Coordinates of C-alpha atoms in Angstrom, one line a residue:
X603 CA 131.3 51.3 111.8
X604 CA 131.6 53.5 108.9
X605 CA 134.2 56.3 109.6
X606 CA 133.7 58.3 106.4
X607 CA 131.0 60.8 107.6
X608 CA 132.2 61.2 111.2
X609 CA 135.6 62.0 109.7
X610 CA 134.1 64.6 107.5
X611 CA 132.5 66.2 110.4
X612 CA 135.6 66.1 112.8
X613 CA 138.3 67.2 110.5
X614 CA 137.2 70.8 109.8
X615 CA 136.5 71.2 113.6
X616 CA 140.1 70.0 114.5
X617 CA 141.3 72.4 111.8
X618 CA 139.3 75.2 113.3
X619 CA 140.6 74.7 116.7
X620 CA 144.1 74.6 115.5
X621 CA 143.8 77.7 113.4
X622 CA 142.1 79.5 116.3
X623 CA 145.4 79.1 118.3
X624 CA 147.4 80.8 115.7
X625 CA 145.9 84.2 116.0
X626 CA 149.3 85.8 116.2
X627 CA 150.7 84.3 113.1
X628 CA 148.7 84.9 109.9
X629 CA 151.0 82.9 107.7
X630 CA 150.7 79.7 109.8
X631 CA 146.9 80.2 110.3
X632 CA 146.5 80.4 106.4
X633 CA 148.7 77.3 105.8
X634 CA 147.1 75.3 108.6
X635 CA 143.5 76.2 107.4
X636 CA 144.4 75.1 103.8
X637 CA 145.9 71.8 104.9
X638 CA 142.9 70.8 106.7
X639 CA 140.5 72.1 103.9
X640 CA 142.5 70.0 101.3
X641 CA 142.4 67.0 103.7
X642 CA 138.7 67.4 103.8
X643 CA 138.5 67.4 100.0
X644 CA 140.5 64.2 100.0
X645 CA 138.2 62.6 102.5
X646 CA 135.2 63.7 100.5
X647 CA 136.7 62.0 97.3
X648 CA 137.3 58.8 99.3
X649 CA 133.7 59.0 100.5
X650 CA 132.5 59.4 97.0
X651 CA 134.4 56.3 96.0
X652 CA 133.0 54.4 98.8
X653 CA 129.4 55.2 97.8
X654 CA 127.6 52.8 95.4
X655 CA 125.0 54.6 93.5
X656 CA 123.5 51.4 92.0
X657 CA 123.7 49.5 95.3
X658 CA 120.0 49.4 95.7
X659 CA 120.2 51.0 99.3
X660 CA 118.9 54.6 99.7
X661 CA 121.1 55.6 102.6
X662 CA 124.7 54.4 102.7
X663 CA 127.7 54.9 104.8
X664 CA 125.5 55.0 107.8
X665 CA 126.5 55.4 111.5
X666 CA 124.3 55.7 114.5
X667 CA 124.8 55.9 118.2
X668 CA 122.7 56.9 121.2
X669 CA 122.6 60.7 121.8
X670 CA 119.7 61.8 123.9
X671 CA 117.7 58.6 124.9
X672 CA 115.0 60.5 126.7
X673 CA 114.1 62.2 123.5
X674 CA 114.4 59.0 121.5
X675 CA 117.0 60.7 119.3
X676 CA 120.3 59.4 118.0
X677 CA 123.4 60.8 116.4
X678 CA 122.7 59.2 113.0
X679 CA 124.5 60.0 109.8
X680 CA 124.0 58.7 106.2
X681 CA 123.9 59.9 102.7
X682 CA 122.1 59.3 99.5
X683 CA 123.2 60.6 96.1
X684 CA 121.7 64.0 96.8
X685 CA 123.4 64.7 100.1
X686 CA 126.7 63.2 98.7
X687 CA 126.9 65.6 95.8
X688 CA 126.2 68.5 98.2
X689 CA 129.0 67.5 100.5
X690 CA 131.3 67.2 97.5
X691 CA 130.4 70.8 96.5
X692 CA 131.3 72.0 100.1
X693 CA 134.5 70.2 100.0
X694 CA 135.5 71.8 96.7
X695 CA 134.4 75.3 97.6
X696 CA 136.1 75.6 101.0
X697 CA 139.8 75.4 99.7
X698 CA 138.7 77.8 97.0
X699 CA 137.2 80.3 99.4
X700 CA 140.2 80.1 101.6
X701 CA 142.6 80.8 98.6
X702 CA 140.4 83.7 97.7
X703 CA 140.5 85.2 101.1
X704 CA 144.2 84.7 101.5
X705 CA 145.0 88.5 101.4
X706 CA 141.6 89.8 102.1
X707 CA 141.5 93.2 103.9
X708 CA 139.8 92.8 107.2
X709 CA 138.1 95.2 109.5
X710 CA 140.2 96.7 112.3
X711 CA 140.8 94.3 115.2
X712 CA 139.9 91.2 113.1
X713 CA 142.5 88.4 112.3
X714 CA 142.9 86.0 109.5
X715 CA 142.9 83.1 112.0
X716 CA 139.4 84.2 113.2
X717 CA 138.1 84.3 109.7
X718 CA 139.5 80.9 108.6
X719 CA 138.5 79.1 111.8
X720 CA 134.8 80.3 111.5
X721 CA 134.9 79.0 107.8
X722 CA 136.1 75.6 108.9
X723 CA 133.5 75.4 111.7
X724 CA 130.9 76.3 109.1
X725 CA 132.2 73.6 106.9
X726 CA 131.7 71.0 109.6
X727 CA 128.2 72.0 110.3
X728 CA 127.1 72.1 106.7
X729 CA 128.4 68.6 106.1
X730 CA 126.4 67.5 109.3
X731 CA 123.1 69.0 108.0
X732 CA 123.4 67.2 104.7
X733 CA 124.5 63.9 106.3
X734 CA 122.0 63.9 109.3
X735 CA 119.4 61.0 109.2
X736 CA 117.9 61.8 112.6
X737 CA 115.3 64.7 112.2
X738 CA 116.2 66.3 115.6
X739 CA 119.8 66.1 114.8
X740 CA 119.1 67.9 111.5
X741 CA 117.3 70.5 113.3
X742 CA 120.1 71.2 115.8
X743 CA 122.7 71.5 113.0
X744 CA 120.3 73.6 110.9
X745 CA 120.2 76.1 113.7
X746 CA 123.8 75.8 114.7
X747 CA 125.3 76.6 111.3
X748 CA 123.6 80.0 111.6
X749 CA 126.2 81.0 114.4
X750 CA 129.5 80.9 112.4
X751 CA 127.7 82.6 109.3
X752 CA 126.4 85.3 111.7
X753 CA 130.0 86.1 113.1
X754 CA 131.4 85.9 109.5
X755 CA 129.0 88.6 108.3
X756 CA 128.9 90.6 111.6
X757 CA 132.7 90.7 112.4
X758 CA 134.2 90.5 108.8
X759 CA 131.6 92.0 106.5
X760 CA 131.0 95.5 105.0
X761 CA 129.9 98.8 106.6
X762 CA 126.4 97.5 107.2
X763 CA 127.5 94.2 108.5
X764 CA 125.8 94.3 111.9
X765 CA 122.4 95.1 110.3
X766 CA 122.8 92.4 107.7
X767 CA 123.9 89.8 110.3
X768 CA 121.1 90.4 112.6
X769 CA 118.6 90.3 109.8
X770 CA 120.0 87.0 108.5
X771 CA 120.0 85.5 111.9
X772 CA 116.4 86.5 112.8
X773 CA 114.9 85.4 109.5
X774 CA 116.6 82.0 109.7
X775 CA 115.9 81.7 113.5
X776 CA 112.2 82.4 112.9
X777 CA 112.1 79.7 110.3
X778 CA 113.9 77.2 112.5
X779 CA 111.3 77.8 115.3
X780 CA 108.5 77.1 113.0
X781 CA 110.2 74.0 111.9
X782 CA 110.7 72.9 115.5
X783 CA 106.9 72.8 115.9
X784 CA 106.6 70.4 113.1
X785 CA 109.5 68.3 114.4
X786 CA 107.8 68.0 117.7
X787 CA 104.6 67.3 115.9
X788 CA 106.3 64.4 114.1
X789 CA 107.6 63.1 117.4
X790 CA 104.0 63.1 118.8
X791 CA 102.5 61.3 115.7
X792 CA 105.2 58.6 115.7
X793 CA 104.5 58.1 119.4
X794 CA 101.0 57.3 118.8
X795 CA 101.8 54.7 116.2
X796 CA 104.9 53.0 117.8
X797 CA 104.8 50.9 121.0
X798 CA 108.2 52.1 122.0
X799 CA 107.2 55.8 121.9
X800 CA 108.2 58.7 119.5
X801 CA 111.2 58.6 117.2
X802 CA 113.1 61.1 115.1
X803 CA 114.5 58.4 112.8
X804 CA 114.1 59.6 109.2
X805 CA 113.3 56.2 107.8
X806 CA 110.8 55.2 110.4
X807 CA 109.1 58.6 110.3
X808 CA 108.9 58.3 106.5
X809 CA 106.6 55.3 106.9
X810 CA 104.6 56.8 109.7
X811 CA 104.1 60.3 108.5
X812 CA 103.2 59.3 105.0
X813 CA 100.1 57.5 106.5
X814 CA 98.9 60.4 108.6
X815 CA 95.7 62.2 107.6
X816 CA 96.0 64.9 104.9
X817 CA 95.2 67.8 107.3
X818 CA 97.9 66.6 109.7
X819 CA 100.5 66.2 106.8
X820 CA 99.7 69.7 105.6
X821 CA 100.3 71.4 108.9
X822 CA 103.5 69.5 109.5
X823 CA 104.6 70.2 105.9
X824 CA 104.1 73.9 106.3
X825 CA 106.3 74.1 109.4
X826 CA 109.2 72.5 107.4
X827 CA 108.4 74.4 104.2
X828 CA 108.5 77.9 105.8
X829 CA 111.9 77.1 107.3
X830 CA 113.2 75.9 103.9
X831 CA 111.5 78.6 101.9
X832 CA 113.3 81.2 104.1
X833 CA 116.7 79.4 103.8
X834 CA 116.4 78.9 100.0
X835 CA 115.0 81.7 99.8
X836 CA 111.8 81.8 97.9
X837 CA 109.9 85.1 97.2
X838 CA 108.5 86.7 99.4
X839 CA 110.8 85.4 102.2
X840 CA 113.9 86.5 100.3
X841 CA 114.7 89.9 101.7
X842 CA 117.5 89.0 103.9
X843 CA 119.6 87.6 101.2
X844 CA 120.5 90.8 99.2
X845 CA 121.6 92.5 102.4
X846 CA 123.6 89.4 103.8
X847 CA 125.1 88.8 100.4
X848 CA 126.1 92.5 99.9
X849 CA 127.7 92.8 103.3
X850 CA 129.3 89.4 103.8
X851 CA 133.0 89.0 103.0
X852 CA 133.5 87.5 99.6
X853 CA 134.5 84.0 100.9
X854 CA 131.6 83.8 103.3
X855 CA 129.3 85.1 100.6
X856 CA 130.3 82.2 98.4
X857 CA 129.4 79.7 101.1
X858 CA 126.2 81.6 101.9
X859 CA 124.8 81.7 98.4
X860 CA 126.6 78.6 97.0
X861 CA 125.9 76.2 99.7
X862 CA 124.1 77.4 102.8
X863 CA 121.0 78.4 100.8
X864 CA 120.9 75.0 99.2
X865 CA 119.9 73.6 102.7
X866 CA 116.4 74.9 101.8
X867 CA 116.1 73.2 98.5
X868 CA 117.7 70.0 99.9
X869 CA 115.2 70.2 102.7
X870 CA 112.3 70.2 100.2
X871 CA 113.7 66.9 98.6
X872 CA 114.8 65.1 101.7
X873 CA 112.0 66.1 104.2
X874 CA 108.9 67.8 102.7
X875 CA 108.3 65.3 99.8
X876 CA 109.2 62.0 101.4
X877 CA 107.6 62.7 104.8
X878 CA 104.4 64.3 103.6
X879 CA 103.7 63.1 100.1
X880 CA 100.1 63.8 100.2
X881 CA 100.5 67.4 101.4
X882 CA 103.3 67.9 98.8
X883 CA 100.9 66.9 96.0
X884 CA 98.2 69.0 97.3
X885 CA 100.3 72.2 97.8
X886 CA 102.6 71.8 94.9
X887 CA 100.6 74.3 92.7
X888 CA 101.0 77.1 95.4
X889 CA 104.8 76.4 95.7
X890 CA 105.1 76.6 92.0
X891 CA 103.5 80.0 92.0
X892 CA 106.3 81.1 94.5
X893 CA 108.9 79.4 92.4
X894 CA 108.0 81.1 89.1
X895 CA 107.4 84.5 90.9
X896 CA 110.9 84.1 92.2
X897 CA 112.4 83.4 88.8
X898 CA 110.7 86.6 87.2
X899 CA 111.1 88.8 90.1
X900 CA 114.7 88.1 90.8
X901 CA 115.6 88.5 87.1
X902 CA 113.8 91.8 86.9
X903 CA 115.1 93.2 90.0
X904 CA 118.6 92.1 89.0
X905 CA 118.3 94.2 85.8
X906 CA 117.8 97.3 87.9
X907 CA 120.7 96.7 90.4
X908 CA 123.5 99.3 90.8
X909 CA 125.5 97.3 93.3
X910 CA 127.5 94.3 92.0
X911 CA 127.1 92.1 95.1
X912 CA 123.4 92.8 95.2
X913 CA 123.2 91.8 91.6
X914 CA 124.5 88.4 92.3
X915 CA 122.1 87.9 95.3
X916 CA 119.2 88.8 93.0
X917 CA 120.4 86.4 90.2
X918 CA 120.6 83.7 92.8
X919 CA 117.0 84.3 93.9
X920 CA 116.0 83.7 90.2
X921 CA 118.0 80.5 90.1
X922 CA 116.4 79.2 93.4
X923 CA 113.0 79.6 91.7
X924 CA 114.2 77.3 89.0
X925 CA 115.4 74.7 91.6
X926 CA 112.0 74.8 93.3
X927 CA 110.2 74.4 90.0
X928 CA 112.1 71.3 89.4
X929 CA 111.6 69.9 92.9
X930 CA 107.8 70.3 92.9
X931 CA 107.3 69.4 89.2
X932 CA 107.2 65.7 90.3
X933 CA 109.2 64.1 87.5
X934 CA 112.5 62.3 87.7
X935 CA 114.1 64.4 85.1
X936 CA 113.0 67.6 86.9
X937 CA 114.3 66.3 90.2
X938 CA 117.6 65.2 88.7
X939 CA 117.8 68.6 87.1
X940 CA 117.0 70.4 90.3
X941 CA 119.8 68.6 92.2
X942 CA 122.3 69.1 89.4
X943 CA 121.2 72.8 89.4
X944 CA 122.0 73.0 93.2
X945 CA 125.4 71.9 92.5
X946 CA 126.0 73.9 89.3
X947 CA 124.6 77.1 91.0
X948 CA 127.2 76.7 93.7
X949 CA 130.1 76.4 91.3
X950 CA 128.8 79.1 89.0
X951 CA 127.7 81.7 91.6
X952 CA 130.8 80.9 93.6
X953 CA 133.0 81.9 90.7
X954 CA 130.8 85.0 89.8
X955 CA 131.0 86.1 93.4
X956 CA 134.7 85.7 93.5
X957 CA 135.5 87.5 90.3
X958 CA 133.3 90.4 91.3
X959 CA 135.2 90.4 94.6
X960 CA 138.5 90.6 92.8
X961 CA 137.2 93.5 90.7
X962 CA 135.8 95.4 93.8
X963 CA 139.2 94.7 95.6
X964 CA 141.0 96.5 92.7
X965 CA 138.6 99.4 92.3
X966 CA 137.4 99.9 95.7
X967 CA 133.7 100.3 94.8
X968 CA 130.6 98.1 94.7
X969 CA 128.8 100.2 92.1
X970 CA 128.5 99.0 88.6
X971 CA 128.7 102.6 87.2
X972 CA 132.2 103.0 88.7
X973 CA 133.6 100.5 86.2
X974 CA 134.1 100.3 82.4
X975 CA 136.7 98.8 80.1
X976 CA 138.2 96.5 82.7
X977 CA 139.0 94.2 79.8
X978 CA 141.5 96.7 78.7
X979 CA 143.2 96.8 82.1
X980 CA 142.9 93.3 83.2
X981 CA 142.1 91.0 80.1
X982 CA 142.4 87.7 82.0
X983 CA 140.2 88.8 84.9
X984 CA 137.6 90.1 82.4
X985 CA 137.8 86.8 80.4
X986 CA 137.0 84.8 83.5
X987 CA 134.2 87.2 84.5
X988 CA 132.7 86.3 81.0
X989 CA 133.0 82.6 81.7
X990 CA 131.2 83.0 85.0
X991 CA 128.5 85.2 83.3
X992 CA 127.9 82.8 80.5
X993 CA 127.7 80.0 82.8
X994 CA 125.0 81.9 84.9
X995 CA 122.8 82.6 81.8
X996 CA 123.1 78.7 81.0
X997 CA 125.0 78.9 77.7
X998 CA 125.1 75.4 76.0
X999 CA 128.4 73.8 76.8
X1000 CA 128.3 75.4 80.2
X1001 CA 127.3 73.4 83.4
X1002 CA 124.2 75.4 84.2
X1003 CA 122.7 74.5 80.8
X1004 CA 122.3 70.8 81.5
X1005 CA 120.6 71.3 84.8
X1006 CA 118.3 74.1 83.4
X1007 CA 117.3 72.1 80.4
X1008 CA 116.4 68.9 82.6
X1009 CA 114.2 71.1 84.9
X1010 CA 112.4 72.6 82.0
X1011 CA 112.0 69.4 80.0
X1012 CA 110.9 67.5 83.2
X1013 CA 108.5 70.1 84.3
X1014 CA 106.6 70.8 81.0
X1015 CA 104.6 67.7 80.7
X1016 CA 102.9 68.1 84.1
X1017 CA 103.0 71.9 84.5
X1018 CA 103.3 73.5 81.0
X1019 CA 102.1 77.0 82.1
X1020 CA 104.6 77.3 84.9
X1021 CA 107.3 76.1 82.6
X1022 CA 106.7 78.6 80.0
X1023 CA 106.6 81.4 82.5
X1024 CA 109.8 80.3 84.0
X1025 CA 111.4 80.0 80.5
X1026 CA 110.8 83.9 80.1
X1027 CA 113.3 84.2 83.0
X1028 CA 116.0 82.7 80.8
X1029 CA 115.6 85.7 78.4
X1030 CA 115.8 88.1 81.3
X1031 CA 119.0 86.2 82.4
X1032 CA 120.6 87.0 79.2
X1033 CA 119.7 90.6 79.5
X1034 CA 120.9 91.2 83.1
X1035 CA 124.1 89.0 82.8
X1036 CA 125.3 90.6 79.5
X1037 CA 124.2 94.0 80.5
X1038 CA 126.5 94.0 83.6
X1039 CA 129.4 92.4 81.9
X1040 CA 129.1 94.9 79.0
X1041 CA 129.0 97.9 81.5
X1042 CA 131.9 96.7 83.7
X1043 CA 134.3 95.0 81.2
X1044 CA 133.8 96.4 77.7
X1045 CA 133.8 99.7 76.1
X1046 CA 136.1 102.6 76.7
X1047 CA 137.9 102.8 80.2
X1048 CA 135.6 104.9 82.3
X1049 CA 134.0 105.0 85.7
X1050 CA 135.1 106.7 88.9
X1051 CA 136.9 103.6 90.3
X1052 CA 138.8 102.9 87.1
X1053 CA 139.6 106.8 86.5
X1054 CA 140.8 106.9 90.1
X1055 CA 143.0 103.8 89.5
X1056 CA 144.6 105.3 86.4
X1057 CA 145.3 108.7 88.1
X1058 CA 146.6 107.5 91.4
X1059 CA 148.4 104.3 90.3
X1060 CA 148.1 102.4 93.5
X1061 CA 145.3 101.5 95.8
X1062 CA 145.6 103.7 98.9
X1063 CA 144.3 101.0 101.1
X1064 CA 146.5 98.0 100.0
X1065 CA 149.4 100.1 98.5
X1066 CA 149.4 97.8 95.5
X1067 CA 149.0 98.8 91.8
X1068 CA 145.4 99.5 90.9
X1069 CA 143.7 97.0 88.5
X1070 CA 146.5 94.4 88.0
X1071 CA 145.5 91.4 86.1
X1072 CA 145.0 88.1 88.0
X1073 CA 147.9 87.0 90.1
X1074 CA 149.1 83.3 90.1
X1075 CA 147.2 82.7 93.3
X1076 CA 143.9 84.1 92.0
X1077 CA 144.4 82.0 88.8
X1078 CA 144.8 78.9 91.0
X1079 CA 141.7 79.8 93.0
X1080 CA 139.5 80.1 89.8
X1081 CA 141.0 77.4 87.6
X1082 CA 139.3 74.4 89.4
X1083 CA 135.8 76.3 89.0
X1084 CA 136.5 76.8 85.3
X1085 CA 137.3 73.1 84.9
X1086 CA 134.1 72.1 86.7
X1087 CA 132.0 74.6 84.7
X1088 CA 133.2 73.3 81.3
X1089 CA 133.6 69.7 82.5
X1090 CA 130.1 69.3 83.9
X1091 CA 128.7 71.2 80.9
X1092 CA 130.2 68.7 78.5
X1093 CA 130.1 65.5 80.6
X1094 CA 127.7 65.6 83.5
X1095 CA 127.3 61.7 83.6
X1096 CA 129.4 61.1 86.8
X1097 CA 127.2 63.4 88.9
X1098 CA 124.0 62.4 87.3
X1099 CA 124.8 58.7 87.9
X1100 CA 125.1 59.4 91.7
X1101 CA 121.9 61.7 91.7
X1102 CA 119.4 59.6 89.6
X1103 CA 118.8 56.6 92.0
X1104 CA 118.1 58.9 94.9
X1105 CA 115.7 61.1 92.9
X1106 CA 113.9 58.0 91.4
X1107 CA 113.4 56.8 95.0
X1108 CA 112.0 60.2 96.0
X1109 CA 109.4 59.9 93.1
X1110 CA 108.5 56.4 94.5
X1111 CA 108.1 57.9 98.0
X1112 CA 105.8 60.7 96.8
X1113 CA 103.7 58.1 95.1
X1114 CA 103.9 59.6 91.6
X1115 CA 105.1 58.2 88.3
X1116 CA 106.7 60.2 85.5
X1117 CA 104.2 61.9 83.1
X1118 CA 103.6 59.7 80.0
X1119 CA 105.2 62.3 77.8
X1120 CA 108.4 62.4 79.9
X1121 CA 111.1 59.8 80.0
X1122 CA 112.5 58.5 83.5
X1123 CA 115.8 59.5 84.3
X1124 CA 118.4 57.0 83.9
X1125 CA 121.8 56.6 85.4
X1126 CA 124.3 57.9 82.8
X1127 CA 121.6 59.4 80.7
X1128 CA 120.5 56.2 79.1

């Protein structure tokens, strides 16, 4: 039995339980949570080493045991290259999030032990979602991971946290219920084909569902698609994200936008395309309309934002449109770019969200207009803000450039009009990112938050000096993300080597070959 994936699920849960019992000791709770998070990172590295990208087997490190025999469902786990890189992203971001939340100001009556234990529970459930190979197990974990995020927003968030938490939960729950109808439909379809009755096994369903009539595939596809489009989110199902992102505590916001939303785009690749290939091909043009609309809409609305956290949320909506474009462009290059984009977006947006959080913690305001000339007060903080901003607009040499370029070059041969429209979003990205950076960090020292800082000298909430530059802890938190941004921008080969065999397999499952003008993705970019 492979122990890698069960261990990745169990370690954060054990850590959450241990931290929950340390409610009266903040120092011990912080240290315990970090130990378990780093242990999870080490386990993820061991799992990465045990995975053989060129092994010829789609799902590896599999484990399966009986769970609910009456339903024909099993507790089955396994990873391909797509799932593995997402699990690695989770393992990297959680210690960063804990470090960034080390001294976070909490609402009255809340404890650091409660915050950190919920983050660890969320980590375990997110790993389970990406590793599940039983469709019913995936659905259960898909719904279960809403619970810790609901409490993270509702108990530890901003002034409108209850509204944002309920809106997030209701949107996601609605999508999950629609998906449940399709999960049941899959079970019924498989029951008609298998002498042993229905099944939820992903590999078995892949063979059976692909042979179903087109009309059946379309209805089942739509059930999964609605749930994933809400989670991603795609326009017009996106309205929960700006509220949830704006009110979530900064660490939870990083996981919400950096990882949790990727469950939607991962679901497109893992479930919609392989299980319903004919429906995917039939409905792709309509999905691409939503994807391009998201790119342009997210960019335009981001330009007009006055709130820093909502600004990050809308930039993410534009990025999710790019990922959806890559998924439904049906070329191996576009698929590889979409998966790499999922990883890079988590890193880039995670850093951008954290840097903005550090600025807000110093100034006490979310509003862009309350800041100006931050680079003169905290040059290192402003410098890392610039790094995150340049990565967000996909500057060559930064991690996001490689993934964005792969999506565009892989999408153009089959869907040139959609690709050209999406490219306009890159121009808008330069506008909204550089505009916000210019307003906040450059020019003369100005703005209500900065003026108050200079006048008062100390933050009345924390009692610390206003606008100090980055502390050693904050540098340690951001340094790994800077390394990944530059490292994956210069040398993305290790991640692409893991991704490429899985996306090539997805192309085969959908029944399409690369357009004649596109080159198939090769491990290592060969």
